Short mmCIF file of C-alpha atoms in Angstrom, two decimals:
data_model
loop_
_atom_site.label_atom_id
_atom_site.label_comp_id
_atom_site.label_asym_id
_atom_site.label_seq_id
_atom_site.Cartn_x
_atom_site.Cartn_y
_atom_site.Cartn_z
CA UNK U 158 14.41 11.29 15.26
CA UNK U 159 16.24 11.16 11.89
CA UNK U 160 14.59 10.20 8.30
CA UNK U 161 16.56 7.63 6.65
CA UNK U 162 16.39 7.66 2.85
CA UNK U 163 17.28 4.77 1.26
CA UNK U 164 17.38 3.64 -2.52
CA UNK U 165 14.67 1.57 -4.20
CA UNK U 166 15.10 -0.99 -7.14
CA UNK U 167 11.91 -2.71 -7.44
CA UNK U 168 9.26 -0.08 -6.56
CA UNK U 169 8.44 4.05 -7.15
CA UNK U 170 10.27 6.09 -4.73
CA UNK U 171 13.15 6.10 -2.35
CA UNK U 172 12.53 4.35 0.82
CA UNK U 173 12.47 5.85 4.04
CA UNK U 174 13.56 4.36 7.60
CA UNK U 175 12.75 6.07 10.60
CA UNK U 176 15.69 6.25 13.46
CA UNK U 177 15.16 6.96 16.81
CA UNK U 178 18.26 6.89 18.85
CA UNK U 179 18.16 9.86 20.91
CA UNK U 180 18.01 8.06 24.21
CA UNK U 181 19.07 4.53 25.39
CA UNK U 182 17.37 2.36 22.83
CA UNK U 183 17.49 2.87 19.29
CA UNK U 184 14.50 1.53 16.82
CA UNK U 185 13.97 1.83 13.25
CA UNK U 186 10.53 2.19 11.58
CA UNK U 187 10.85 -0.13 8.67
CA UNK U 188 13.90 -0.84 6.76
CA UNK U 189 13.94 -0.27 3.40
CA UNK U 190 14.06 -3.66 0.59
CA UNK U 191 16.44 -6.45 1.05
CA UNK U 192 19.04 -5.46 -1.82
CA UNK U 193 22.83 -5.45 -0.82
CA UNK U 194 22.66 -1.50 -2.22
CA UNK U 195 20.01 -0.82 0.44
CA UNK U 196 21.70 -2.36 3.55
CA UNK U 197 25.06 -0.72 2.64
CA UNK U 198 23.25 2.73 2.61
CA UNK U 199 21.37 2.15 5.93
CA UNK U 200 24.62 0.96 7.32
CA UNK U 201 26.32 4.18 6.34
CA UNK U 202 23.32 6.45 7.07
CA UNK U 203 23.01 4.64 10.86
CA UNK U 204 27.15 5.28 11.00
CA UNK U 205 26.37 9.22 10.64
CA UNK U 206 25.19 8.51 13.73
CA UNK U 207 27.62 6.07 15.24
CA UNK U 208 25.81 3.45 15.39
CA UNK U 209 25.61 0.17 13.39
CA UNK U 210 23.16 -2.87 12.58
CA UNK U 211 24.43 -4.53 15.50
CA UNK U 212 23.34 -1.52 17.92
CA UNK U 213 19.79 -1.62 16.81
CA UNK U 214 17.23 -2.92 19.26
CA UNK U 215 13.60 -2.63 17.81
CA UNK U 216 12.11 -2.56 14.32
CA UNK U 217 8.58 -1.39 14.21
CA UNK U 218 7.39 -2.15 10.75
CA UNK U 219 4.44 -0.39 9.12
CA UNK U 220 3.44 -3.62 6.85
CA UNK U 221 4.48 -6.56 5.25
CA UNK U 222 5.71 -5.56 1.78
CA UNK U 223 9.20 -6.34 1.03
CA UNK U 224 10.82 -2.93 0.29
CA UNK U 225 9.58 -2.00 3.85
CA UNK U 226 10.61 -4.99 5.81
CA UNK U 227 12.98 -6.93 3.52
CA UNK U 228 16.43 -5.87 6.20
CA UNK U 229 14.69 -6.90 9.55
CA UNK U 230 15.89 -10.50 9.36
CA UNK U 231 19.33 -9.46 8.56
CA UNK U 232 19.18 -6.58 11.49
CA UNK U 233 17.47 -9.03 14.32
CA UNK U 234 20.59 -11.69 13.29
CA UNK U 235 23.09 -8.96 13.69
CA UNK U 236 21.78 -7.39 17.03
CA UNK U 237 18.47 -9.27 17.75
CA UNK U 238 16.43 -7.16 17.72
CA UNK U 239 12.75 -7.58 18.58
CA UNK U 240 10.74 -7.15 15.33
CA UNK U 241 7.06 -6.22 15.56
CA UNK U 242 4.41 -6.07 12.96
CA UNK U 243 0.57 -5.86 13.11
CA UNK U 244 -0.93 -9.38 13.28
CA UNK U 245 -2.60 -9.64 9.97
CA UNK U 246 0.88 -9.21 8.23
CA UNK U 247 2.85 -11.12 11.00
CA UNK U 248 2.74 -14.81 9.30
CA UNK U 249 3.92 -13.15 5.42
CA UNK U 250 6.77 -11.35 7.25
CA UNK U 251 7.55 -14.09 9.19
CA UNK U 252 7.51 -16.38 5.90
CA UNK U 253 5.32 -18.79 7.25
CA UNK U 254 4.80 -21.32 4.04
CA UNK U 255 0.64 -21.96 5.18
CA UNK U 256 0.33 -18.24 4.63
CA UNK U 257 2.27 -17.47 1.20
CA UNK U 258 1.05 -20.36 -0.27
CA UNK U 259 -3.10 -19.03 0.53
CA UNK U 260 -2.05 -15.75 -0.97
CA UNK U 261 -0.64 -17.44 -4.33
CA UNK U 262 -3.53 -19.55 -4.19
CA UNK U 263 -5.86 -16.85 -4.28
CA UNK U 264 -3.95 -14.78 -6.70
CA UNK U 265 -4.86 -16.82 -9.04
CA UNK U 266 -8.34 -17.63 -8.49
CA UNK U 267 -8.43 -13.38 -8.43
CA UNK U 268 -6.06 -13.65 -12.21
CA UNK U 269 -8.35 -15.99 -13.57
CA UNK U 270 -11.41 -14.39 -12.40
CA UNK U 271 -10.01 -10.77 -13.50
CA UNK U 272 -9.47 -11.91 -16.91
CA UNK U 273 -5.50 -11.79 -16.79
CA UNK U 274 -3.92 -13.29 -19.87
CA UNK U 275 -2.04 -16.08 -19.12
CA UNK U 276 1.11 -14.49 -20.92
CA UNK U 277 0.82 -12.17 -18.29
CA UNK U 278 0.26 -14.25 -15.20
CA UNK U 279 3.46 -16.11 -16.28
CA UNK U 280 5.77 -12.76 -15.93
CA UNK U 281 3.83 -11.69 -12.30
CA UNK U 282 4.68 -15.18 -11.31
CA UNK U 283 8.26 -15.53 -12.57
CA UNK U 284 8.45 -11.39 -10.44
CA UNK U 285 6.66 -12.36 -7.55
CA UNK U 286 8.77 -16.01 -6.64
CA UNK U 287 12.10 -14.54 -8.62
CA UNK U 288 15.18 -15.66 -6.10
CA UNK U 289 16.48 -12.28 -5.51
CA UNK U 290 13.10 -11.77 -3.21
CA UNK U 291 14.43 -14.28 -0.78
CA UNK U 292 15.54 -12.86 2.73
CA UNK U 293 16.92 -13.68 5.94
CA UNK U 294 13.51 -14.80 8.09
CA UNK U 295 13.10 -12.66 11.53
CA UNK U 296 11.01 -14.21 14.25
CA UNK U 297 8.69 -11.36 14.65
CA UNK U 298 5.87 -10.34 17.60
CA UNK U 299 2.43 -9.07 16.30
CA UNK U 300 0.34 -6.14 17.49
CA UNK U 301 -3.08 -4.34 17.44
CA UNK U 302 -4.36 -1.45 16.48
CA UNK U 303 -4.42 1.11 19.48
CA UNK U 304 -1.24 -0.31 21.02
CA UNK U 305 1.39 2.16 22.14
CA UNK U 306 5.20 1.67 21.90
CA UNK U 307 7.41 3.86 24.16
CA UNK U 308 10.82 5.14 22.73
CA UNK U 309 12.95 7.13 24.45
CA UNK U 310 10.04 9.19 26.29
CA UNK U 311 8.14 9.19 22.98
CA UNK U 312 4.79 7.50 22.58
CA UNK U 313 4.47 5.52 19.22
CA UNK U 314 0.46 4.43 18.76
CA UNK U 315 -0.44 1.92 16.68
CA UNK U 316 -2.98 2.97 14.22
CA UNK U 317 -4.50 0.71 11.19
CA UNK U 318 -4.97 1.53 8.62
CA UNK U 319 -5.78 -1.30 6.32
CA UNK U 320 -6.21 -1.26 2.55
CA UNK U 321 -3.08 -1.29 1.06
CA UNK U 322 -2.20 -3.91 2.54
CA UNK U 323 -4.23 -6.23 5.43
CA UNK U 324 -1.42 -5.46 7.89
CA UNK U 325 -0.78 -1.87 7.58
CA UNK U 326 -0.19 1.13 10.20
CA UNK U 327 0.48 4.10 10.92
CA UNK U 328 2.27 4.96 14.10
CA UNK U 329 1.27 8.36 15.52
CA UNK U 330 3.58 10.26 17.65
CA UNK U 331 3.49 14.08 19.61
CA UNK U 332 7.14 15.33 18.53
CA UNK U 333 8.29 18.58 19.46
CA UNK U 334 4.51 19.29 20.71
CA UNK U 335 3.52 18.83 17.33
CA UNK U 336 1.04 15.67 16.29
CA UNK U 337 2.50 13.49 13.76
CA UNK U 338 2.50 10.54 11.73
CA UNK U 339 5.00 7.90 10.56
CA UNK U 340 2.34 6.55 7.85
CA UNK U 341 3.76 3.69 5.86
CA UNK U 342 1.76 3.87 2.48
CA UNK U 343 -1.07 4.85 3.43
CA UNK U 344 -0.42 8.23 2.79
CA UNK U 345 2.69 8.57 0.12
CA UNK U 346 3.34 12.44 -1.18
CA UNK U 347 3.04 12.04 -4.96
CA UNK U 348 1.65 8.64 -5.82
CA UNK U 349 -1.53 7.30 -4.79
CA UNK U 350 -0.98 3.67 -2.85
CA UNK U 351 -2.41 0.71 -4.74
CA UNK U 352 -5.66 -1.02 -3.26
CA UNK U 353 -7.22 -4.23 -4.80
CA UNK U 354 -3.63 -5.50 -6.10
CA UNK U 355 -1.22 -4.89 -3.82
CA UNK U 356 -2.88 -7.48 -0.96
CA UNK U 357 -5.39 -8.99 -2.10
CA UNK U 358 -6.49 -10.15 1.31
CA UNK U 359 -8.03 -7.19 2.13
CA UNK U 360 -11.95 -7.43 1.74
CA UNK U 361 -13.59 -4.66 0.35
CA UNK U 362 -10.47 -2.54 -0.47
CA UNK U 363 -11.35 0.60 -1.96
CA UNK U 364 -14.08 1.05 1.15
CA UNK U 365 -11.46 -0.03 3.42
CA UNK U 366 -8.67 2.58 2.31
CA UNK U 367 -10.97 5.24 1.98
CA UNK U 368 -12.20 4.71 5.84
CA UNK U 369 -8.00 5.18 6.23
CA UNK U 370 -7.96 7.86 4.44
CA UNK U 371 -10.86 9.42 6.23
CA UNK U 372 -9.27 8.82 9.63
CA UNK U 373 -5.95 11.18 8.20
CA UNK U 374 -8.52 13.80 7.69
CA UNK U 375 -10.28 13.80 11.08
CA UNK U 376 -7.23 13.43 12.88
CA UNK U 377 -5.44 16.72 11.17
CA UNK U 378 -2.38 15.96 11.66
CA UNK U 379 0.68 18.60 11.90
CA UNK U 380 3.14 16.35 9.64
CA UNK U 381 3.08 12.88 8.06
CA UNK U 382 6.43 10.79 7.74
CA UNK U 383 5.77 8.78 4.53
CA UNK U 384 7.33 5.36 3.73
CA UNK U 385 8.48 6.69 0.41
CA UNK U 386 9.62 10.09 -0.45
CA UNK U 387 9.99 13.60 1.65
CA UNK U 388 7.68 14.40 4.58
CA UNK U 389 4.05 15.37 3.51
CA UNK U 390 3.55 18.82 5.36
CA UNK U 391 -0.07 19.29 4.87
CA UNK U 392 -1.44 15.31 5.56
CA UNK U 393 -5.07 16.43 5.68
CA UNK U 394 -4.87 18.10 2.25
CA UNK U 395 -3.26 15.07 1.02
CA UNK U 396 -5.93 12.19 2.30
CA UNK U 397 -8.27 14.29 0.88
CA UNK U 398 -6.84 14.41 -2.68
CA UNK U 399 -6.47 10.70 -2.41
CA UNK U 400 -10.01 10.26 -1.48
CA UNK U 401 -11.34 12.94 -4.50
CA UNK U 402 -9.26 10.86 -6.99
CA UNK U 403 -10.42 7.60 -6.37
CA UNK U 404 -13.75 9.29 -6.76
CA UNK U 405 -12.59 10.33 -10.32
CA UNK U 406 -11.38 7.21 -11.00
CA UNK U 407 -14.70 5.62 -10.25
CA UNK U 408 -16.55 8.12 -12.76
CA UNK U 409 -13.46 6.75 -14.96
CA UNK U 410 -14.80 3.08 -14.49
CA UNK U 411 -18.25 3.84 -14.79
CA UNK U 412 -17.09 5.55 -18.35
CA UNK U 413 -15.49 3.01 -19.49
CA UNK U 414 -18.02 0.56 -18.85
CA UNK U 415 -20.51 2.92 -20.90
CA UNK U 416 -17.93 2.86 -23.82
CA UNK U 417 -17.30 -0.76 -23.97
CA UNK U 418 -20.17 -2.35 -22.90
CA UNK U 419 -20.06 -5.21 -20.44
CA UNK U 420 -16.81 -6.50 -19.87
CA UNK U 421 -14.15 -8.23 -17.63
CA UNK U 422 -11.56 -6.72 -15.09
CA UNK U 423 -8.63 -7.05 -17.24
CA UNK U 424 -10.56 -4.81 -19.91
CA UNK U 425 -11.82 -2.17 -18.22
CA UNK U 426 -7.47 -2.24 -16.23
CA UNK U 427 -6.24 -1.68 -20.32
CA UNK U 428 -8.93 1.41 -20.89
CA UNK U 429 -7.18 2.95 -17.96
CA UNK U 430 -3.80 1.93 -17.69
CA UNK U 431 -3.08 1.13 -21.02
CA UNK U 432 -0.56 -1.84 -21.52
CA UNK U 433 0.88 -2.75 -17.87
CA UNK U 434 4.49 -4.36 -16.94
CA UNK U 435 6.16 -6.23 -14.41
CA UNK U 436 4.63 -5.83 -10.81
CA UNK U 437 2.40 -3.38 -12.68
CA UNK U 438 0.16 -6.24 -14.31
CA UNK U 439 -0.83 -6.99 -10.84
CA UNK U 440 -1.68 -3.34 -9.66
CA UNK U 441 -3.41 -2.44 -12.80
CA UNK U 442 -6.38 -5.03 -12.97
CA UNK U 443 -6.21 -4.83 -8.86
CA UNK U 444 -7.09 -1.31 -8.73
CA UNK U 445 -9.77 -1.66 -11.25
CA UNK U 446 -11.32 -4.76 -9.14
CA UNK U 447 -11.46 -2.56 -6.31
CA UNK U 448 -13.54 0.31 -8.15
CA UNK U 449 -15.75 -2.12 -9.57
CA UNK U 450 -16.35 -4.08 -6.54
CA UNK U 451 -16.96 -0.80 -4.33
CA UNK U 452 -19.33 0.25 -7.34
CA UNK U 453 -21.05 -3.65 -7.91
CA UNK U 454 -21.88 -3.25 -3.86
CA UNK U 455 -23.03 0.26 -4.37
CA UNK U 456 -25.78 -1.00 -7.17
CA UNK U 457 -24.09 1.38 -9.50
CA UNK U 458 -22.60 -1.40 -11.33
CA UNK U 459 -23.80 -5.23 -11.88
CA UNK U 460 -21.40 -8.64 -12.10
CA UNK U 461 -22.48 -11.36 -14.18
CA UNK U 462 -19.66 -13.91 -13.77
CA UNK U 463 -16.47 -12.42 -14.85
CA UNK U 464 -18.26 -9.20 -16.64
CA UNK U 465 -19.56 -5.97 -15.28
CA UNK U 466 -22.19 -3.89 -16.75
CA UNK U 467 -23.58 -0.60 -16.00
CA UNK U 468 -26.88 -0.92 -13.68
CA UNK U 469 -30.06 -0.22 -15.20
CA UNK U 470 -30.42 3.67 -15.83
CA UNK U 471 -27.15 4.39 -15.17
CA UNK U 472 -26.01 5.25 -18.53
CA UNK U 473 -28.97 7.48 -18.76
CA UNK U 474 -27.65 9.44 -15.61
CA UNK U 475 -23.90 9.61 -17.12
CA UNK U 476 -25.45 11.48 -20.56
CA UNK U 477 -27.14 13.42 -18.51
CA UNK U 478 -24.41 14.85 -16.66
CA UNK U 479 -23.04 18.52 -17.42
CA UNK U 480 -20.44 18.16 -20.01
CA UNK U 481 -17.94 20.85 -18.59
CA UNK U 482 -18.56 18.98 -15.35
CA UNK U 483 -17.58 15.81 -16.48
CA UNK U 484 -14.23 17.27 -17.87
CA UNK U 485 -13.76 18.19 -14.68
CA UNK U 486 -14.53 15.02 -13.37
CA UNK U 487 -10.84 13.83 -15.23
#
């Protein structure tokens, strides 16, 4: 297996594609984004192994985001490769009009509920409908959690890790006697994957993602190969760190409501993240919504219309917290 590092003009951190070519079959996990620069980099990386796009037999996608599946259609057009993705994301990767319209309609409802200003909404609409994101559409085959793909003697088992995306999956394998996982965006070495905004189709996004992270902790993998940046040598510790990060962020959301009083999601987002530009206009309030929704179901926060407030008695609890402990929560 070879890690192919590809630049990423649209999101944080270089992308990874993973090449399996030690045998009769050539398989890629993810493809990088749709940009011409990325295609040239992928072609150059393949050529170092005596391969071209036309030699790829199969593509396994971790999820629908364009920086992971952007070249799948072009590769399939060159090679006839089979393209596989989880059933929850298949329609989006296949560019199904109804699926995309449903996504945009739901996003619009959320933008209004979150209190996102109209000028910021206009920036997002331009960003998400930019002609540059138009890519060659692949024909896809869907898979489900627990299915196994055998690639040149290596078994890759699908582990569904919804949260960041509805169909986000990892591929678990034993390589060189080590339990390893290709984690896509479920586990990243630097950033904490966005929940709530990155895929608004996910119900209970924070709860769902925390469950996926706990699964990674329980699995105790020897190494993770993420969708961005360098390999993760201690996936268990990294997953636990992200769980702790979200607990700290929940405290910050409660603190914001305690200081600001009843307010909408956009106001909480501004308190947490400040002024947002580009795709972060979606990710900031999305993350805030994921935490507010989680706290509402927990009974710590009450929603009234589009505004949230602390439940009765919570402010007193916050005031009773030891000052030193409160500082450590940040």
